[in-house]
XYZ file of C-alpha atoms in Angstrom:
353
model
C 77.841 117.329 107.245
C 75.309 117.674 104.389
C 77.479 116.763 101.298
C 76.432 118.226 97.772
C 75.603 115.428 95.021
C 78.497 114.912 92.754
C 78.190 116.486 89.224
C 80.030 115.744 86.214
C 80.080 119.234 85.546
C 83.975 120.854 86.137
C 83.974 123.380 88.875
C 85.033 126.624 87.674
C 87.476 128.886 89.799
C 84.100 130.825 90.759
C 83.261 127.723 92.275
C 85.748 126.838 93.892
C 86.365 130.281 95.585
C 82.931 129.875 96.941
C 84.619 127.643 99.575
C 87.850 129.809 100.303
C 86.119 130.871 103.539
C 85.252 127.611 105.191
C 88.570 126.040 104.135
C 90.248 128.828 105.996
C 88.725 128.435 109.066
C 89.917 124.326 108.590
C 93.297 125.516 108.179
C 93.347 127.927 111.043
C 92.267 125.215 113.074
C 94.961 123.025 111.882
C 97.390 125.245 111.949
C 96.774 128.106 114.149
C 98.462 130.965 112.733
C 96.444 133.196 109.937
C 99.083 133.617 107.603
C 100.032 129.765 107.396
C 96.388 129.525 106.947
C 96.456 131.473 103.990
C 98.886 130.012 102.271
C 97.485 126.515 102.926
C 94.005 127.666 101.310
C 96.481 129.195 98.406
C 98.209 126.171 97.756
C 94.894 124.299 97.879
C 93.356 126.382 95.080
C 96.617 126.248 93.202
C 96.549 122.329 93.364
C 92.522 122.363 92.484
C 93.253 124.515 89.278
C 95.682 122.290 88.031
C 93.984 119.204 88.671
C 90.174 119.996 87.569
C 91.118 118.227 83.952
C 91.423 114.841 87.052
C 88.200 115.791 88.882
C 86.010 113.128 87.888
C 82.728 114.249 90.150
C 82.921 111.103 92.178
C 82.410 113.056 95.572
C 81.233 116.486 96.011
C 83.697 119.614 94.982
C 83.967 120.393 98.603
C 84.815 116.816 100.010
C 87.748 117.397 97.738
C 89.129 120.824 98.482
C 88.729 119.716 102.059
C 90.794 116.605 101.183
C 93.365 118.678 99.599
C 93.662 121.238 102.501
C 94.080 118.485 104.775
C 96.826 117.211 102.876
C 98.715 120.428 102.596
C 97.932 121.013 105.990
C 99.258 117.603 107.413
C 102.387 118.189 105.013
C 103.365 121.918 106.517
C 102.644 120.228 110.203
C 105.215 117.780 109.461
C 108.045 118.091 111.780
C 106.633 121.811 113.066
C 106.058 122.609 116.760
C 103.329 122.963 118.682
C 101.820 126.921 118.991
C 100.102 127.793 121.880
C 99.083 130.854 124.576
C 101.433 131.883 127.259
C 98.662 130.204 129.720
C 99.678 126.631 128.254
C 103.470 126.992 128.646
C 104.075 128.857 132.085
C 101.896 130.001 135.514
C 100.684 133.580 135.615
C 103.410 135.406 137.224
C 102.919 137.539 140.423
C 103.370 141.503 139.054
C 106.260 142.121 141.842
C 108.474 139.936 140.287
C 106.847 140.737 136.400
C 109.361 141.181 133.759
C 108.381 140.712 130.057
C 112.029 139.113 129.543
C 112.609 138.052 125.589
C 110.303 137.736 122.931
C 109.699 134.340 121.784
C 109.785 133.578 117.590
C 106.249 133.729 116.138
C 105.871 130.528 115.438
C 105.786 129.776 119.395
C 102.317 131.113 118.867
C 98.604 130.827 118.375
C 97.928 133.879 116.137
C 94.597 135.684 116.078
C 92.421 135.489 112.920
C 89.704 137.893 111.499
C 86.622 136.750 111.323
C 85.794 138.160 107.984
C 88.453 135.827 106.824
C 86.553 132.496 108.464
C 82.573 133.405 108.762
C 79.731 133.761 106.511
C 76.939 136.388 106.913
C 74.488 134.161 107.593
C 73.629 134.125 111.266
C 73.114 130.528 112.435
C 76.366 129.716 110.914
C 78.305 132.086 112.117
C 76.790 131.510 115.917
C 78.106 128.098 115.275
C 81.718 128.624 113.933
C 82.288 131.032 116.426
C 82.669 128.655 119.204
C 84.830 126.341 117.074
C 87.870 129.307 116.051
C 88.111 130.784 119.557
C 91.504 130.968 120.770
C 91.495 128.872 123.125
C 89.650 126.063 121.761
C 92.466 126.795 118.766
C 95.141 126.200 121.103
C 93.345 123.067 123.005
C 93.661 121.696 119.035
C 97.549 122.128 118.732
C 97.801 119.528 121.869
C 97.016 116.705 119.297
C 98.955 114.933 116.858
C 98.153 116.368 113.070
C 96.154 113.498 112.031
C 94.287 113.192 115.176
C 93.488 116.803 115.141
C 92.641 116.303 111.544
C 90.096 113.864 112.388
C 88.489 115.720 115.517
C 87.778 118.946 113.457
C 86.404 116.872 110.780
C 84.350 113.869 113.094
C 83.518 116.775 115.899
C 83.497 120.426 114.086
C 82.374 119.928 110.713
C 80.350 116.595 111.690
C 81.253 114.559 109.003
C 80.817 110.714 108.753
C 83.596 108.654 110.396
C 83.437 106.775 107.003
C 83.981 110.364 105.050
C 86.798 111.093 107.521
C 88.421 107.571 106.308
C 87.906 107.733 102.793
C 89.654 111.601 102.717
C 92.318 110.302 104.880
C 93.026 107.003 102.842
C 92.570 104.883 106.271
C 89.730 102.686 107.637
C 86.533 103.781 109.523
C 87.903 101.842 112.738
C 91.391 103.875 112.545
C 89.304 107.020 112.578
C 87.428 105.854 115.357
C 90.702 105.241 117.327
C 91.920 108.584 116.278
C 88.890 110.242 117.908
C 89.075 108.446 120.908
C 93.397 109.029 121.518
C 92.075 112.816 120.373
C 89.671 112.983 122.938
C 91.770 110.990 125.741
C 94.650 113.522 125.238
C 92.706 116.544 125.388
C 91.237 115.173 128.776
C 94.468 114.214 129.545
C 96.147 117.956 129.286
C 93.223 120.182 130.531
C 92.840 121.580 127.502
C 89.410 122.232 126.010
C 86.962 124.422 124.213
C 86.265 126.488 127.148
C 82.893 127.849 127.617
C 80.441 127.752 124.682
C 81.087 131.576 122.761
C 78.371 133.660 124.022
C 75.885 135.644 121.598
C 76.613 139.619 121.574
C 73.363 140.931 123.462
C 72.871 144.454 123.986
C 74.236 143.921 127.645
C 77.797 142.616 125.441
C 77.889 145.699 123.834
C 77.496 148.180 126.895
C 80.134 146.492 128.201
C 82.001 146.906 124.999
C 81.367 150.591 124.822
C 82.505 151.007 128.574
C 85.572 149.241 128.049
C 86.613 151.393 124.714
C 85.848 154.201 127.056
C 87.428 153.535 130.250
C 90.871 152.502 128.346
C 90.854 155.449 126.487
C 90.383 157.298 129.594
C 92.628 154.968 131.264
C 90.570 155.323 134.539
C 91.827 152.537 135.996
C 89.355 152.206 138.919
C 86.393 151.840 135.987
C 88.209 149.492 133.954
C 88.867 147.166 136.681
C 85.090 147.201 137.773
C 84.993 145.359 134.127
C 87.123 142.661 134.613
C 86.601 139.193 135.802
C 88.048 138.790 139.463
C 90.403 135.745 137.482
C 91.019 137.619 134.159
C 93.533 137.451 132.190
C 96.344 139.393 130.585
C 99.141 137.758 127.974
C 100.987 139.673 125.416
C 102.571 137.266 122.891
C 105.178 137.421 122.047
C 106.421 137.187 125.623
C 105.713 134.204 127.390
C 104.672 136.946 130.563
C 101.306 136.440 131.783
C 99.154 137.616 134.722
C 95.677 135.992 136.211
C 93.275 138.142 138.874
C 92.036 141.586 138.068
C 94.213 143.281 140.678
C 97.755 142.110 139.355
C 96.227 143.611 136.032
C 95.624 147.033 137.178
C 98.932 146.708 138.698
C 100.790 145.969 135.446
C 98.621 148.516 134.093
C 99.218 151.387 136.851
C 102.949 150.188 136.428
C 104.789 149.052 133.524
C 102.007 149.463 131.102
C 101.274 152.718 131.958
C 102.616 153.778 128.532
C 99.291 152.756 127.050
C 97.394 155.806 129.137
C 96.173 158.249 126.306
C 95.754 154.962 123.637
C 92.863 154.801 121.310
C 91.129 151.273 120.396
C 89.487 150.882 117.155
C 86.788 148.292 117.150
C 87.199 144.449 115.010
C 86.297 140.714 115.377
C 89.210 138.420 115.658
C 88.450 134.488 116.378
C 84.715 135.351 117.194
C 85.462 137.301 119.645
C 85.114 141.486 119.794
C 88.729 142.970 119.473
C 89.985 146.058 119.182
C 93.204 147.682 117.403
C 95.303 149.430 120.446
C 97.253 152.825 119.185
C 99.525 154.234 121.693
C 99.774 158.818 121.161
C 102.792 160.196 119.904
C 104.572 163.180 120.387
C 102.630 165.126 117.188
C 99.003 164.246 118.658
C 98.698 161.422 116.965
C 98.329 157.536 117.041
C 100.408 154.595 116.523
C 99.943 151.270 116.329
C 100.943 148.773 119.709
C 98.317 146.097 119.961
C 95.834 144.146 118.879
C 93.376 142.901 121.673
C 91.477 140.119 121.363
C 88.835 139.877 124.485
C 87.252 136.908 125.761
C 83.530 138.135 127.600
C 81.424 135.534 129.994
C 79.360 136.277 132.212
C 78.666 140.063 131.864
C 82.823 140.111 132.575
C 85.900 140.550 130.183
C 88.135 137.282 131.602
C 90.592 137.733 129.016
C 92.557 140.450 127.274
C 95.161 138.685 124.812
C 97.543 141.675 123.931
C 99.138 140.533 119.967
C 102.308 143.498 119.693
C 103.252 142.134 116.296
C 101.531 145.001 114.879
C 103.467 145.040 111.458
C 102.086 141.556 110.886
C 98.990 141.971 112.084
C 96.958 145.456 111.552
C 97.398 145.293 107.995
C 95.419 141.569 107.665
C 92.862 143.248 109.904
C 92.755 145.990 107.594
C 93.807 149.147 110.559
C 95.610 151.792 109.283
C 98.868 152.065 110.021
C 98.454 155.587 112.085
C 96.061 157.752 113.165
C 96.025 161.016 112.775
C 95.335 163.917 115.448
C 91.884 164.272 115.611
C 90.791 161.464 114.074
C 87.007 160.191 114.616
C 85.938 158.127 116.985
C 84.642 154.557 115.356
C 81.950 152.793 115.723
C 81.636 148.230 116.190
C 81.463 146.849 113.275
C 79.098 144.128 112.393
C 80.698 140.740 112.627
C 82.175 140.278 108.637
C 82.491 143.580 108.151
C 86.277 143.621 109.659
C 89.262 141.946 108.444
C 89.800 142.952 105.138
C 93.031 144.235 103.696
C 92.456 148.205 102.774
C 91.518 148.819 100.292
C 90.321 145.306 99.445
C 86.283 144.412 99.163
C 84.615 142.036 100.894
C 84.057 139.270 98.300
C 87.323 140.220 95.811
C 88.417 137.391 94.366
C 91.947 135.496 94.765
C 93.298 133.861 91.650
C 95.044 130.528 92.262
């Protein structure tokens, strides 16, 4: 971590909305739903505002809004329960015997996140953070205890000095230390981990892309499966249902899903991955929305489609319309930071504490 110099100089709300992003992307990792995210960076400005009159310059403006968030984020973890995927809670079940049975409440889950919401437009750091807000490196996070999660992001993600990790935390460098090491030793200890490093989106990534958007829309089957990874994935939160291999896919696909033949996908970026907004026709020729997949890619291969059907919660904080109409145009990828904002709301508009 490269920490500013301290200034004597009181931050103005300018300044501290300059970090809104970063802090997000803390509290999504803490947290792992988007909207408790939010709130958690809301409350932190809130709390900043109030106290500037006490900020005193001794560390740098964003060693404190960090130590804040972590605080607010420790306090809402308090006595919560663990989110995850339906990978960490159940096997994949065999599509004979596939029934989506009842939805479980949303806080069972790890929620995706835009990643206009949680990366910059600067390249290098963006390659970076992508690895580090992927879903399932999100969920390998929720197997830790708060403060031990706490100090992982902030030892392992955001590299900062075991001693800066004790001093925000009010503890000693040798109880961070142990932290780290339980962190690590549980994480081994489950399975759970960061997956394979986020790959850059090459030309190849997008072909793939565009023959994905096409072959759903088609719905040809046969092409789509020709896509997927011979162990992909399919989980639709929130039902605790999920299938691994390509074939029990195109199964569920061929068979209870086939309600989805005649959908169109509009192109986002959720949790630095490419994603796309799933709207099933209606009746009038039109569109509405069912989905909102989040794809994981390696290896020239799609070896994950995680299927979000909260759509209500959802499309509008990745900024989809809510229908579309007959006819409507067909989209093009957007740029990663170009998705994710509310409609109607720009890029960099400011949020009042």
């Amino acid at each position: 971590m490269t920490t500013p110099t301290a200034t004597s100089a009181k931050p103005t709300e300018r300044e501290l909305e300059r970090h809104r992003r970063e802090l997000t992307a803390h509290c999504y990792r803490m947290l792992g739903s988007a909207f408790e995210a939010e709130d958690a960076v809301q409350e932190t400005m809130v709390r900043a505002w109030r106290s500037l009159d006490r900020f005193e310059g001794r560390s740098s403006l964003r060693s404190w809004l960090y130590r804040i968030a972590t605080n607010v984020c420790l306090t809402m973890l308090s006595g919560a329960g663990r989110r995850a995927r339906p990978m960490d809670l159940s096997s994949p079940t065999p599509t004979a015997s596939a029934e989506l049975g009842p939805p479980l409440p949303e806080t069972a889950w790890i929620e995706p996140m835009p990643d206009s919401r949680t990366l910059t437009a600067d390249p290098a750091e963006t390659a970076e953070a992508r690895e580090t807000i992927r879903l399932a490196f999100v969920a390998a996070l929720q197997h830790l205890a708060p403060r031990q999660r706490a100090v992982l992001i902030l030892r392992e993600v955001l590299s900062w000095k075991a001693s800066e990790v004790a001093e925000l935390l009010d503890t000693t460098v040798a109880s961070v230390n142990s932290a780290l090491q339980r962190a690590r030793a549980t994480l081994a200890a489950t399975g759970a981990s960061a997956a394979d490093p986020a790959e850059p989106l090459t030309a190849e990534h997008r072909e793939l892309l565009a023959r994905y958007l096409d072959a759903f829309e088609r719905y040809d089957l046969d092409a789509l499966t020709t896509l997927l990874h011979e162990e992909a994935t399919l989980s639709m939160p929130p039902y605790d249902l999920w299938l691994r291999g390509r074939e029990d896919v195109r199964a569920w696909m061929a068979g209870p899903g086939i309600g989805c033949a005649g959908s169109r996908l509009i192109p986002t970026w959720a949790n630095g991955s490419p994603a796309f907004g799933q709207y099933r026709p209606t009746s009038d020729g039109g569109h509405t929305p069912w989905a909102l997949q989040v794809l994981e890619i390696s290896a020239g291969r799609v070896t994950g489609i995680n299927a979000f059907l909260d759509t209500e919660r959802f499309f509008p904080l990745f900024g989809l319309p809510d229908r579309l109409p007959p006819g409507a145009a067909a989209p093009r990828f957007p740029e990663i930071g170009e998705a994710g904002q509310r409609l109607g709301e720009p890029e960099e508009a400011e949020h009042a504490p």
